[in-house]
Each structure stands twice: as C-alpha cells, then as structure tokens.
Coordinates of C-alpha atoms and ligand atoms in Angstrom, one line a residue:
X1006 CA 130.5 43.4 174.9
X1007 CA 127.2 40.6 174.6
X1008 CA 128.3 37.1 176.0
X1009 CA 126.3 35.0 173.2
X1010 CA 125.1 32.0 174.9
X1011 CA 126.6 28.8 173.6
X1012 CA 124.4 26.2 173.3
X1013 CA 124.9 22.4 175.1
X1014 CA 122.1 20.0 173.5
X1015 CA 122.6 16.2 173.8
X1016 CA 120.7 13.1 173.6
X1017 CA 120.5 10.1 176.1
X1018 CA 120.2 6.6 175.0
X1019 CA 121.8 3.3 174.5
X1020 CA 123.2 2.2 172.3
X1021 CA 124.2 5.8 170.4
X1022 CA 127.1 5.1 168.1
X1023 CA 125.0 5.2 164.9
X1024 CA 122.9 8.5 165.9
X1025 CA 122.4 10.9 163.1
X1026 CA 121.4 13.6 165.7
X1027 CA 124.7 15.4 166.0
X1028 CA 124.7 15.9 162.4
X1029 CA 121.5 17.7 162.7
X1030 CA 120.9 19.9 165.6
X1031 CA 124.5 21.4 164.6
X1032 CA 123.6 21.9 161.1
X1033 CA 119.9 23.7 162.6
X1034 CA 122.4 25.8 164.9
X1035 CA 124.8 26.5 162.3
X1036 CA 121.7 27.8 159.7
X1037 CA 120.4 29.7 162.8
X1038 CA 123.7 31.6 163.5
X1039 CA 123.5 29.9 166.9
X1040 CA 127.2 29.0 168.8
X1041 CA 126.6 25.1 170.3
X1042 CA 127.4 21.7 169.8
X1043 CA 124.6 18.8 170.4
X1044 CA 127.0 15.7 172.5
X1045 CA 125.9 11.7 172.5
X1046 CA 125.2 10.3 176.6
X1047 CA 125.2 6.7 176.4
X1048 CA 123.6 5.6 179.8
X1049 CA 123.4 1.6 179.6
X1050 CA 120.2 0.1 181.3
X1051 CA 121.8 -0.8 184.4
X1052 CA 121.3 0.1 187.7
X1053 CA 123.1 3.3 187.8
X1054 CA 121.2 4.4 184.9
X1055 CA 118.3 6.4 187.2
X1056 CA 121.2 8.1 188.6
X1057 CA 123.2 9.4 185.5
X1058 CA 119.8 10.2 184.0
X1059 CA 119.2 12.3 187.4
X1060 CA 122.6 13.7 187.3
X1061 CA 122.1 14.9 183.9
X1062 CA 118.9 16.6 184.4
X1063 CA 120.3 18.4 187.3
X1064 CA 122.7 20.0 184.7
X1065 CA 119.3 21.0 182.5
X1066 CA 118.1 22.5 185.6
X1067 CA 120.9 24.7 186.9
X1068 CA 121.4 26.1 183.0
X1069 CA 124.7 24.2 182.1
X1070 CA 122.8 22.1 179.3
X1071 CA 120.3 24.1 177.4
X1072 CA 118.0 20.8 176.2
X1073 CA 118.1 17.0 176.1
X1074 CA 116.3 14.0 173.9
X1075 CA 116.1 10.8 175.1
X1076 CA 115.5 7.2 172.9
X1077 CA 115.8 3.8 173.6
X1078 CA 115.7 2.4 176.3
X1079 CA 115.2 5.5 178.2
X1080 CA 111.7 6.9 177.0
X1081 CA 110.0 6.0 180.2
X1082 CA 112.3 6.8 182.6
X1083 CA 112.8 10.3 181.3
X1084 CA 108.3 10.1 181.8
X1085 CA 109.3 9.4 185.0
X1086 CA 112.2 11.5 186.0
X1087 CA 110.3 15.1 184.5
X1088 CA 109.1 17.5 186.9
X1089 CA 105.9 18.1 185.0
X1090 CA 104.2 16.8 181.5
X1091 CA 102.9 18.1 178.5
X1092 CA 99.5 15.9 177.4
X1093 CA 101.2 15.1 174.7
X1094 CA 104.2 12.8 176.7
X1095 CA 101.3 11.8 179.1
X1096 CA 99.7 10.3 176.3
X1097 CA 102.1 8.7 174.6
X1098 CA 103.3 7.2 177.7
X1099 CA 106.7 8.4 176.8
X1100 CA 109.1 11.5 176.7
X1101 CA 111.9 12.3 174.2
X1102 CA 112.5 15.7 174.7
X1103 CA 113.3 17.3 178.0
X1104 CA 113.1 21.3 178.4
X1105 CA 114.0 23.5 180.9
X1106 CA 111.2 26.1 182.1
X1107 CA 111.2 29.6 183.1
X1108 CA 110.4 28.7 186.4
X1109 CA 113.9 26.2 185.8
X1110 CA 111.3 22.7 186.5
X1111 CA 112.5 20.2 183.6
X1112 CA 109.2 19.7 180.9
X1113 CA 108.9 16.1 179.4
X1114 CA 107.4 16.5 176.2
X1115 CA 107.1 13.6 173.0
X1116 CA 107.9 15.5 169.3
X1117 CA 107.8 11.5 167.5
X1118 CA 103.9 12.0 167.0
X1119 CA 103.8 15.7 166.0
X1120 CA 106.9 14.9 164.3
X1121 CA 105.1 11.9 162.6
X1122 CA 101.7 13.7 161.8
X1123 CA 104.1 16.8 160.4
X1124 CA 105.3 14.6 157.7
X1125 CA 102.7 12.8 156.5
X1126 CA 100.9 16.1 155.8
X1127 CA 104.1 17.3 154.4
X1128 CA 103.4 14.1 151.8
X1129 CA 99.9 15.5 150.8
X1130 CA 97.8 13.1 153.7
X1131 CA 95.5 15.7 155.1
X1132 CA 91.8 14.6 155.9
X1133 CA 91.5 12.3 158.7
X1134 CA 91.1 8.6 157.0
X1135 CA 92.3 4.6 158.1
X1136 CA 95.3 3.9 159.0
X1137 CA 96.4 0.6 159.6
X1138 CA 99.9 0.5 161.7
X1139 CA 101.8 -2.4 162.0
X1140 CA 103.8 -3.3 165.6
X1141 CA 102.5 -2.0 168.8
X1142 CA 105.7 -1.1 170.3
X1143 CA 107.3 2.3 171.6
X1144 CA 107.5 4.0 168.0
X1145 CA 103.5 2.7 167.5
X1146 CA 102.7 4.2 170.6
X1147 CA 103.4 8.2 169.1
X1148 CA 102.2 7.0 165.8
X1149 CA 98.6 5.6 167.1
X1150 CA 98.4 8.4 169.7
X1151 CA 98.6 11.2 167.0
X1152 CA 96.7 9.7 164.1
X1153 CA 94.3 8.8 166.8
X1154 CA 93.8 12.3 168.4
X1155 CA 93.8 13.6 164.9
X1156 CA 90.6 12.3 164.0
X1157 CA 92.0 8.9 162.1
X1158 CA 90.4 5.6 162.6
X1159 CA 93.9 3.3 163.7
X1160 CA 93.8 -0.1 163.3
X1161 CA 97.3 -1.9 165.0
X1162 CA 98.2 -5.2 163.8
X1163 CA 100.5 -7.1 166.0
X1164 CA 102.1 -10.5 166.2
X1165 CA 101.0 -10.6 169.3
X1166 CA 97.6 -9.0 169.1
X1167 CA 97.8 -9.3 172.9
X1168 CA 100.2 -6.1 172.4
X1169 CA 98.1 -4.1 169.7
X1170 CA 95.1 -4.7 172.0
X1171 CA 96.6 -3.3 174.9
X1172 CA 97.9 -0.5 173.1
X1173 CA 94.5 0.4 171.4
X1174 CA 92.7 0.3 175.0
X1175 CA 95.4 2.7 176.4
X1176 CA 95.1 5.3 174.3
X1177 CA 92.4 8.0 176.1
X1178 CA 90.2 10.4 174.6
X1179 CA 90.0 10.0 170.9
X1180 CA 86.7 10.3 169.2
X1181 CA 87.2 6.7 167.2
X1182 CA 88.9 3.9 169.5
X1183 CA 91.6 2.4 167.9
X1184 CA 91.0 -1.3 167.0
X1185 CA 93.6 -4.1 166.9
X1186 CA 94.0 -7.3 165.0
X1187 CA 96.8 -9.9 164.0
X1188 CA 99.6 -9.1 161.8
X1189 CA 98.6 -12.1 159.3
X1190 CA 97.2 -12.0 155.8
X1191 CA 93.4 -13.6 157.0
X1192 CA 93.2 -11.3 159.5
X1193 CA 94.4 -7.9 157.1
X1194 CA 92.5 -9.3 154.2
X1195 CA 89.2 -7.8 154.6
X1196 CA 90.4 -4.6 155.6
X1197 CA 92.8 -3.3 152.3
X1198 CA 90.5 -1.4 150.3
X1199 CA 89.8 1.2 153.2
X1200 CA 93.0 1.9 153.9
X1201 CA 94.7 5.5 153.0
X1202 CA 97.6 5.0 155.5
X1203 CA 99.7 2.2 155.9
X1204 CA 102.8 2.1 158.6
X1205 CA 105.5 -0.1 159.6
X1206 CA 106.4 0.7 163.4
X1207 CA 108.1 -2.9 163.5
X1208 CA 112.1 -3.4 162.9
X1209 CA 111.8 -5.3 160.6
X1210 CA 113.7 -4.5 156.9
X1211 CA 116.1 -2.1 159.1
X1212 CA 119.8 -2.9 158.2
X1213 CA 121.5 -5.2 158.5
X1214 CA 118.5 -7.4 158.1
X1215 CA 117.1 -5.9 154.8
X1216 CA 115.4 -8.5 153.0
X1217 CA 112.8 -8.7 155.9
X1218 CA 109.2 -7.2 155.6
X1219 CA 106.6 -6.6 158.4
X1220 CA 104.2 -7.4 155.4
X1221 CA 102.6 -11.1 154.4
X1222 CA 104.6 -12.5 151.6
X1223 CA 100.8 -13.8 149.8
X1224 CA 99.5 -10.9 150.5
X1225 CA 99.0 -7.4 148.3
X1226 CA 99.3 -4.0 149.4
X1227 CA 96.6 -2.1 150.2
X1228 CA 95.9 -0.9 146.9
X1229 CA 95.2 2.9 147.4
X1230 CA 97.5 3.7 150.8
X1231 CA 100.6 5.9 151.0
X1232 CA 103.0 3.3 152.6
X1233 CA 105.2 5.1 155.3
X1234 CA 108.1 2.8 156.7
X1235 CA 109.5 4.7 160.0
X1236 CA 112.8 2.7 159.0
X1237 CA 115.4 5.5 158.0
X1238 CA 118.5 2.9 157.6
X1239 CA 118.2 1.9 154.8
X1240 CA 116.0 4.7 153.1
X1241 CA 114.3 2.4 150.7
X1242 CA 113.3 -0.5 152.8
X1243 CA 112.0 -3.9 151.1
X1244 CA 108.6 -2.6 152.1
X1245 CA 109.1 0.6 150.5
X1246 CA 110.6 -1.0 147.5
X1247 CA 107.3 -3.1 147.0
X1248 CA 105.0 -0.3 147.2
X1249 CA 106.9 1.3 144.5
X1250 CA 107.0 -1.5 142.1
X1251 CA 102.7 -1.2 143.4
X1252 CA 102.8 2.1 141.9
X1253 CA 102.2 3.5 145.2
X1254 CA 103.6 6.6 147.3
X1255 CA 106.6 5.3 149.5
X1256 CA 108.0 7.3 151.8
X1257 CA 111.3 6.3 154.8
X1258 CA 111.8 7.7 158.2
X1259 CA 113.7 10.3 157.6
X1260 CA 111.5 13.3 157.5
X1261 CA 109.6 12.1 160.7
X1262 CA 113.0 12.0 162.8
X1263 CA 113.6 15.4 161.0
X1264 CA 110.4 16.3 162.3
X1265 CA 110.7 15.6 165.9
X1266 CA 113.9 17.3 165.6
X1267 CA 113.0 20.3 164.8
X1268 CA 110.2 20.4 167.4
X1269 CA 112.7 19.8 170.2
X1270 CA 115.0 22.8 168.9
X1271 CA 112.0 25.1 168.9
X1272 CA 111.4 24.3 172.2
X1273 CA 115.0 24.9 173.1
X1274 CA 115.8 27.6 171.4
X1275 CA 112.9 29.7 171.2
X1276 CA 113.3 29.8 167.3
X1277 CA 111.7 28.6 164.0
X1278 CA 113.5 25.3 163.2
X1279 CA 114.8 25.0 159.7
X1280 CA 113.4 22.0 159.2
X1281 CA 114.6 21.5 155.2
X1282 CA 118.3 22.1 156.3
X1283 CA 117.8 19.3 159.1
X1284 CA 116.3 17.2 156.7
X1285 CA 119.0 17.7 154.4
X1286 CA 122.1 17.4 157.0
X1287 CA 120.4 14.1 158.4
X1288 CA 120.1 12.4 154.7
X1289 CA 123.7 13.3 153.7
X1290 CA 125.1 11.6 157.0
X1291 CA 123.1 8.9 156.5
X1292 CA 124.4 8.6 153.3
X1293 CA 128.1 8.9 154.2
Ligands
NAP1250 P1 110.0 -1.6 169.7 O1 109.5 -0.8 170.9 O2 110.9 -2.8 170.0 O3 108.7 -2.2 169.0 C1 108.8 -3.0 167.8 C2 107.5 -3.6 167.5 O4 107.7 -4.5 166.3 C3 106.9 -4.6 168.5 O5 105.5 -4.5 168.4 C4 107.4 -5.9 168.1 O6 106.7 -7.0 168.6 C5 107.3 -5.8 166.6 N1 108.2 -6.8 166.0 C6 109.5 -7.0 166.2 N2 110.0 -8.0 165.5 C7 108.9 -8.5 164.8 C8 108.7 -9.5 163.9 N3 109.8 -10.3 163.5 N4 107.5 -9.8 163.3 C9 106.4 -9.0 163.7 N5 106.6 -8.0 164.6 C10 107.8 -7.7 165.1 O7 110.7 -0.7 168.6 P2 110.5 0.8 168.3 O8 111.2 1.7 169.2 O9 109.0 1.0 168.1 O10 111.2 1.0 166.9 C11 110.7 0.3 165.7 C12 111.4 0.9 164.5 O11 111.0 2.2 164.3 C13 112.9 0.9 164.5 O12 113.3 0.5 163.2 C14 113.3 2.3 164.7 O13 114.5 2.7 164.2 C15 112.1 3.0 164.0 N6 111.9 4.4 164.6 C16 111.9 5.4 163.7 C17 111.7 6.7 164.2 C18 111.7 7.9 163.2 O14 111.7 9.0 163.7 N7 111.7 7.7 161.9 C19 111.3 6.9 165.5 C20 111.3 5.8 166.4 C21 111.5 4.5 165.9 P3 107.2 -7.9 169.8 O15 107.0 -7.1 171.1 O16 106.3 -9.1 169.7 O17 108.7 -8.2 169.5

C-alpha cells in the first residue's frame, strides 16, 4: 500500500483570530483530492518571536510542515530568517510565503504582488497605464513593486509623503520610477484624468471603522479608473461604494488574497491551484 502524504500548511502572524486562510487552503486541498489541514501560529512580536519563527522553520526544513505564509507583523523577519530569496521577496522587501527546496533550504518568496497584478487582469486591466496608490505601507510595497516592474507608471500618495517618497526611491529597476505626492485633494487634483488604476493600500474603511475613506471628502474620483480597495472586510468599502454610485468598476480585496493564495499552494504542492474554488470558500466564510 501508497502512504499519501498528508499535507501541514500554516500561517504565522499576529494577531490571527479573524484569518480566512484556513477556510481556503482546505477547500484548494479538498478540490485537489489532497489529505491536509492548513493550522493558525500566532507568534506575538515579542522577544521570543525570532525563536518560534526559527523553531517553526526548522519543522519546514526537516519535512514535518509542507509550507508556511507569514503576515503581519512578521513579513520582514521571515525576509530575514529564509535561507535564500526569490527577486520577487528581495524586491518587495518582504516574504509571505516560505517553501521548502529540493535541496531542503527554506525559499522566501512574496505572492501579494503577483497575487495583486493576477486580479486586476482578471478585471479586464491589461496594458500597462497610471496608477495612483494610496498609503505607502507593507501592502503598498507588493502593490507599487508589481505595477512598477510591470511597465505601469505608480504614483503613491501618502500622508506622510515622507513615506511614499521613500518607498518610490526603494523600488530598483523599473523602466518608469515611481513618483510620490501628498494624499490631499491640491496635490491629487491635477493628476485625475490620467489615471486608469486607483488603489487603497491604507486601512482605512476596514471594519469596524466603515464610514472612513482614504479618499478627500471635496474631491471626485478619477473619472475613468477601476477603483481597487485591498480591504476585503467589508467587501463593499465606502470607497468602493462611491465609485459605484460614480458609475465606475469597483472591485474588494478578495480576489487578490485569493490570488496570493493560490500562488503559495502551487508552490507547495506542486499543482495547479483552483483559484475559483479558493475564491469562492474565502467569500462564503467571510460572509458567515
Ligand atoms: P500598513 O503597513 O500599516 O500601512 C498602512 C498605510 O496606510 C500607511 O502608509 C499608513 O500611513 C496609511 N494610513 C493609515 N491610517 C491612515 C489615515 N488615517 N490616513 C491616511 N493614511 C493612513 O498596513 P498594510 O499591511 O499595508 O495593510 C493595509 C490594508 O490592506 C489593510 O486593510 C489590510 O487588511 C489590507 N491588505 C489586503 C491584502 C489582500 O490580499 N487583499 C493584503 C495585504 C493587506 P502611516 O504610516 O502614516 O500610518
């Protein structure tokens, strides 16, 4: 008789009590025919963090966990605590995903851009155009990294333009530098009618504080972007809501944490992810 592997997937973060994860990796393993479970690891930022981090990536390493994603507030030490890097974490400046290698070193590797640039094709956005992103935080860092390497001119507006100017100067390579300006209506004025992509990185309209929008109260859309709110929780943010009532395409989070889902499990597992049935699983817990 065949031993079929059983599959130990888990995700490292604090805190993790509202992750949707669970939900989806095990619906991805059960649509695969694949025997696992996916387990939550909260590791507080303290000072035994390193060391539980460590301890878990030794169990990557000798085979008795078969994959790991990290989030907040873990992204950079995972960067740090990798044996090697894919371009794509050194980029970003950040790893979600961690992999185990034939050779058994542990791979850091970040899926939120490709999971990000995945979806907004998946919405019909396919030439390179302007973007403008708002916040210039860890989620802005994937999102400017892969519009940016994917031919888009990025312009990050910050509260602190201190921020989105140090973020636009760190990111290496692209043919068209991103630029950075201040997240107020002067500033953003001059720059609506170019844009094709507008993004919220910033918190704010996530529950519970819903009424809140990243955007300028006196201020009107751009008035010919897709308006892409990484938010999930609630699905139809206040942002989203007024690019709707704009007449213009509004689409949540969801499909980009889909997204960088099912890149982690194809790393993992070797297989095609089902991204649709992750998708699906993740909006029905989200909904319970
Ligand atoms: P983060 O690292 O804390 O960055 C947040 C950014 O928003 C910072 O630039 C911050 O500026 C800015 N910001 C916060 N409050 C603000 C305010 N009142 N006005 C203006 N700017 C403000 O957070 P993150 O990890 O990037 O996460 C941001 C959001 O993205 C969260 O809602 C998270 O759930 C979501 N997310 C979604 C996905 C997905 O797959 N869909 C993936 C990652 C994150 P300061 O530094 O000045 O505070």
């Amino acid at each position: 008789m065949i031993d079929t592997l059983y599959y130990r997937f888990g995700l490292i973060g604090y805190p993790l009590a509202h992750s949707r994860s669970p939900e989806m990796h095990r619906a991805a393993m059960a649509y695969s025919g694949l025997e696992g479970n996916y387990q939550l690891y909260p590791v507080e930022d303290d000072d035994q963090a390193e060391m539980r981090i460590a301890n878990l990536l030794s169990h990557l390493r000798e085979g008795s966990l078969h994959g790991l994603n990290v989030t907040i507030p873990h992204k950079q030490r995972a960067l740090r605590l990798a044996d090697c890097l894919s371009g794509v974490a050194q980029g970003v400046g950040a790893v979600n995903t961690l992999t185990r290698l034939p050779d058994g070193r542990i791979l850091g590797e970040n899926t939120d851009a490709g999971g990000f640039l995945y979806d907004i094709r998946r919405h019909g956005i396919r030439p390179a155009g302007h973007a403008l992103v708002l916040g210039a935080g860890g989620s802005a860092r994937a999102v400017v990294y892969g519009l940016a390497h994917a031919g888009w001119q990025v312009l990050i507006a910050a509260r602190r333009v201190e921020q989105a100017r140090e973020l636009a100067h760190s990111i290496a390579g692209p043919a068209r530098q991103p630029q950075a300006l201040a997240l107020d209506s002067q500033s953003l004025a001059r720059h609506l009618p170019a844009i094709d992509v507008l993004i919220n990185t910033t918190p704010l309209g996530m529950h519970p504080h819903i009424d809140a929008s990243p955007w300028p109260a006196d201020l009107p859309l751009p008035p010919a972007a897709l308006v892409y709110d990484l938010i999930y929780n609630p699905l139809e943010t206040r942002l989203l809501r007024s690019a709707r009532e704009q007449g213009l395409p509004a689409v949540n989070g969801t499909g980009m944490l889909a997204a960088q889902g099912a890149e982690a499990f194809a790393l993992w597992t070797g297989m095609p992810a089902p991204y649709d049935v992750m998708e699906h699983a993740l909006i029905q817990a989200l909904q319970a």
